[in-house]
Amino acid sequence: MKGIVVYDTSYGNTKKIAETIAETLKESGIEVDLFDVKNVKKLSAKDYSFLVLGSPTRFGTMSFAIRGFLGKVKKEEWMNKPFTAFDTENPENIEKKEWSAAEKISEKLKDKKMNQLLPVMKALVLGQKGPLKEGEIDRTKDYARELAIKLKPN
Ligand SMILES: Cc1cc2nc3c(=O)[nH]c(=O)nc-3n(C[C@H](O)[C@H](O)[C@H](O)COP(=O)(O)O)c2cc1C
């Protein structure tokens, strides 16, 4: 079983979350490839058994690059495969459930009949450039450990 973790980032905060998820999955014995979305030229579902996709929240939704990546996730290839989604966003928006890149990504992947493994992870960033709020890396590690359990039920 090998998964792919894909993220977009402008200031590095979403990258840190993606790296933490990838490292924690690896520590749990799960193989993953980690990609900045800009470096994904071609996506082959044959190579991967699950997808973790993350974006900074911009104007209540995902970045243009992540929207473009979703066009490469072909329904006929990815349906029934597991996924989870994460984003970075500002704490003042946390109550606005729909105002979130991760929620929008989840909707798109569910439209492709993929299986959502966990509720989305919303990592909190202070201001536009960050840093991440204190404790968010530890919270991400917990999230990724939970994800590993879902991926390896035995
Ligand atoms: C143009 C722009 C629009 C943004 N819109 C939102 C938003 O709608 N909601 C929110 O919580 N944060 C918003 N932010 C803050 C971003 O979420 C923050 O810049 C991002 O998490 C940083 O991630 P990065 O370091 O990976 O680029 C916005 C930032 C920019 C630059």
Short mmCIF file of C-alpha atoms and ligand atoms in Angstrom, two decimals:
data_model
loop_
_atom_site.label_atom_id
_atom_site.label_comp_id
_atom_site.label_asym_id
_atom_site.label_seq_id
_atom_site.Cartn_x
_atom_site.Cartn_y
_atom_site.Cartn_z
CA MET A 1 0.00 0.00 0.00
CA LYS A 2 1.41 3.38 -1.01
CA GLY A 3 -0.29 6.75 -0.80
CA ILE A 4 0.27 10.20 -2.24
CA VAL A 5 0.23 13.42 -0.20
CA VAL A 6 -0.20 16.55 -2.33
CA TYR A 7 -0.25 20.15 -1.09
CA ASP A 8 -0.10 23.73 -2.29
CA THR A 9 1.60 26.51 -0.34
CA SER A 10 2.61 30.15 -0.71
CA TYR A 11 4.31 30.80 2.64
CA GLY A 12 5.26 27.28 3.75
CA ASN A 13 2.62 26.61 6.42
CA THR A 14 0.59 24.09 4.42
CA LYS A 15 3.87 22.48 3.37
CA LYS A 16 4.77 21.94 7.04
CA ILE A 17 1.42 20.26 7.69
CA ALA A 18 1.84 18.04 4.60
CA GLU A 19 5.38 17.07 5.66
CA THR A 20 4.16 16.24 9.17
CA ILE A 21 1.39 14.01 7.81
CA ALA A 22 3.80 12.25 5.42
CA GLU A 23 6.46 11.71 8.11
CA THR A 24 3.96 10.44 10.67
CA LEU A 25 2.45 7.98 8.18
CA LYS A 26 5.94 6.72 7.36
CA GLU A 27 6.69 6.29 11.09
CA SER A 28 3.51 4.20 11.25
CA GLY A 29 4.84 1.94 8.50
CA ILE A 30 2.82 3.39 5.63
CA GLU A 31 4.59 4.29 2.42
CA VAL A 32 3.83 7.71 0.92
CA ASP A 33 5.10 10.03 -1.77
CA LEU A 34 4.94 13.75 -0.94
CA PHE A 35 4.49 16.34 -3.69
CA ASP A 36 4.14 20.08 -4.00
CA VAL A 37 1.21 20.32 -6.41
CA LYS A 38 3.41 22.32 -8.82
CA ASN A 39 5.58 19.22 -9.29
CA VAL A 40 2.78 16.78 -10.16
CA LYS A 41 2.93 16.52 -13.91
CA LYS A 42 1.02 13.30 -14.30
CA LEU A 43 -1.05 11.38 -11.78
CA SER A 44 -1.52 7.64 -12.14
CA ALA A 45 -4.05 5.95 -9.86
CA LYS A 46 -2.28 2.65 -10.51
CA ASP A 47 0.65 3.87 -8.40
CA TYR A 48 -1.40 4.83 -5.34
CA SER A 49 -3.96 3.31 -3.03
CA PHE A 50 -4.97 6.51 -1.20
CA LEU A 51 -4.84 10.31 -1.51
CA VAL A 52 -4.20 13.03 1.08
CA LEU A 53 -4.84 16.48 -0.37
CA GLY A 54 -4.28 19.88 1.25
CA SER A 55 -4.54 23.55 0.39
CA PRO A 56 -4.29 26.95 2.00
CA THR A 57 -7.77 28.47 2.34
CA ARG A 58 -8.13 31.45 0.00
CA PHE A 59 -11.36 33.39 -0.07
CA GLY A 60 -13.14 30.48 1.59
CA THR A 61 -11.99 27.84 -0.85
CA MET A 62 -8.99 25.93 -2.26
CA SER A 63 -6.16 27.44 -4.33
CA PHE A 64 -6.28 27.49 -8.14
CA ALA A 65 -3.46 24.94 -8.30
CA ILE A 66 -5.37 22.44 -6.15
CA ARG A 67 -8.50 23.00 -8.22
CA GLY A 68 -6.38 22.19 -11.28
CA PHE A 69 -4.98 19.06 -9.61
CA LEU A 70 -8.52 17.81 -8.92
CA GLY A 71 -8.98 17.73 -12.69
CA LYS A 72 -6.27 15.03 -12.79
CA VAL A 73 -8.10 12.87 -10.24
CA LYS A 74 -10.22 10.88 -12.68
CA LYS A 75 -13.39 9.45 -11.19
CA GLU A 76 -13.16 6.14 -13.06
CA GLU A 77 -9.62 5.56 -11.71
CA TRP A 78 -9.97 6.85 -8.15
CA MET A 79 -13.50 5.85 -7.17
CA ASN A 80 -13.65 3.71 -4.01
CA LYS A 81 -10.12 4.68 -3.00
CA PRO A 82 -9.72 6.32 0.42
CA PHE A 83 -8.87 9.99 0.89
CA THR A 84 -8.60 12.68 3.50
CA ALA A 85 -8.28 16.45 3.10
CA PHE A 86 -6.62 19.21 5.11
CA ASP A 87 -6.20 22.95 4.93
CA THR A 88 -4.63 25.90 6.66
CA GLU A 89 -6.85 28.79 7.65
CA ASN A 90 -7.13 31.63 10.13
CA PRO A 91 -8.61 30.96 13.61
CA GLU A 92 -11.29 33.61 13.18
CA ASN A 93 -12.80 31.54 10.35
CA ILE A 94 -12.92 28.20 12.13
CA GLU A 95 -16.62 28.52 12.96
CA LYS A 96 -17.47 29.07 9.29
CA LYS A 97 -17.57 25.40 8.37
CA GLU A 98 -18.10 25.86 4.65
CA TRP A 99 -15.46 28.64 4.43
CA SER A 100 -12.69 26.07 4.20
CA ALA A 101 -10.47 24.67 1.43
CA ALA A 102 -10.55 21.20 3.00
CA GLU A 103 -14.35 21.04 3.12
CA LYS A 104 -14.50 22.03 -0.57
CA ILE A 105 -11.84 19.45 -1.52
CA SER A 106 -13.80 16.77 0.36
CA GLU A 107 -16.97 17.59 -1.52
CA LYS A 108 -15.15 17.28 -4.87
CA LEU A 109 -13.54 13.95 -3.94
CA LYS A 110 -16.83 12.56 -2.63
CA ASP A 111 -18.38 13.57 -5.99
CA LYS A 112 -15.78 11.24 -7.52
CA LYS A 113 -17.10 8.49 -5.23
CA MET A 114 -13.92 8.35 -3.16
CA ASN A 115 -14.15 7.25 0.50
CA GLN A 116 -13.51 9.89 3.15
CA LEU A 117 -11.51 8.25 5.97
CA LEU A 118 -11.60 11.04 8.55
CA PRO A 119 -13.21 14.46 9.02
CA VAL A 120 -11.06 17.19 7.47
CA MET A 121 -8.03 18.60 9.33
CA LYS A 122 -8.05 22.40 9.59
CA ALA A 123 -4.66 23.67 10.76
CA LEU A 124 -4.66 27.18 12.17
CA VAL A 125 -2.33 29.85 10.81
CA LEU A 126 -1.92 33.34 12.26
CA GLY A 127 -2.39 36.00 9.58
CA GLN A 128 -1.62 35.43 5.92
CA LYS A 129 1.98 34.29 6.25
CA GLY A 130 1.79 32.43 9.53
CA PRO A 131 3.29 31.07 11.64
CA LEU A 132 1.18 28.06 12.50
CA LYS A 133 -0.60 28.47 15.83
CA GLU A 134 1.21 26.79 18.71
CA GLY A 135 0.32 23.11 19.02
CA GLU A 136 -0.81 22.62 15.43
CA ILE A 137 2.09 20.34 14.49
CA ASP A 138 1.29 18.04 17.44
CA ARG A 139 -2.40 18.07 16.53
CA THR A 140 -1.42 17.14 12.95
CA LYS A 141 0.69 14.22 14.21
CA ASP A 142 -2.33 12.93 16.18
CA TYR A 143 -4.48 13.29 13.07
CA ALA A 144 -1.98 11.37 10.93
CA ARG A 145 -1.70 8.58 13.55
CA GLU A 146 -5.47 8.24 13.46
CA LEU A 147 -5.29 8.14 9.68
CA ALA A 148 -2.69 5.37 9.84
CA ILE A 149 -5.03 3.31 12.04
CA LYS A 150 -7.84 3.75 9.49
CA LEU A 151 -5.51 2.72 6.68
CA LYS A 152 -4.19 -0.31 8.57
CA PRO A 153 -7.19 -1.59 10.54
CA ASN A 154 -5.31 -4.69 11.80
C1 LIG B 1 -5.37 36.01 -0.96
C2 LIG B 1 -5.58 35.32 0.36
C3 LIG B 1 -6.87 34.96 0.75
C4 LIG B 1 -7.09 34.33 1.97
N1 LIG B 1 -8.35 33.96 2.33
C5 LIG B 1 -8.55 33.29 3.51
C6 LIG B 1 -9.84 32.84 3.87
O1 LIG B 1 -10.81 32.99 3.15
N2 LIG B 1 -9.99 32.22 5.06
C7 LIG B 1 -8.93 31.99 5.91
O2 LIG B 1 -9.14 31.43 6.96
N3 LIG B 1 -7.69 32.40 5.56
C8 LIG B 1 -7.47 33.04 4.40
N4 LIG B 1 -6.21 33.45 4.06
C9 LIG B 1 -5.09 33.10 4.95
C10 LIG B 1 -4.49 31.81 4.42
O3 LIG B 1 -5.26 30.73 4.85
C11 LIG B 1 -3.03 31.67 4.81
O4 LIG B 1 -2.31 32.61 4.07
C12 LIG B 1 -2.54 30.28 4.50
O5 LIG B 1 -3.05 29.38 5.42
C13 LIG B 1 -1.04 30.22 4.48
O6 LIG B 1 -0.69 28.95 3.99
P1 LIG B 1 0.68 28.79 3.22
O7 LIG B 1 1.77 29.29 4.15
O8 LIG B 1 0.81 27.33 2.98
O9 LIG B 1 0.64 29.57 1.95
C14 LIG B 1 -5.98 34.07 2.83
C15 LIG B 1 -4.69 34.42 2.42
C16 LIG B 1 -4.49 35.04 1.21
C17 LIG B 1 -3.08 35.42 0.80
#
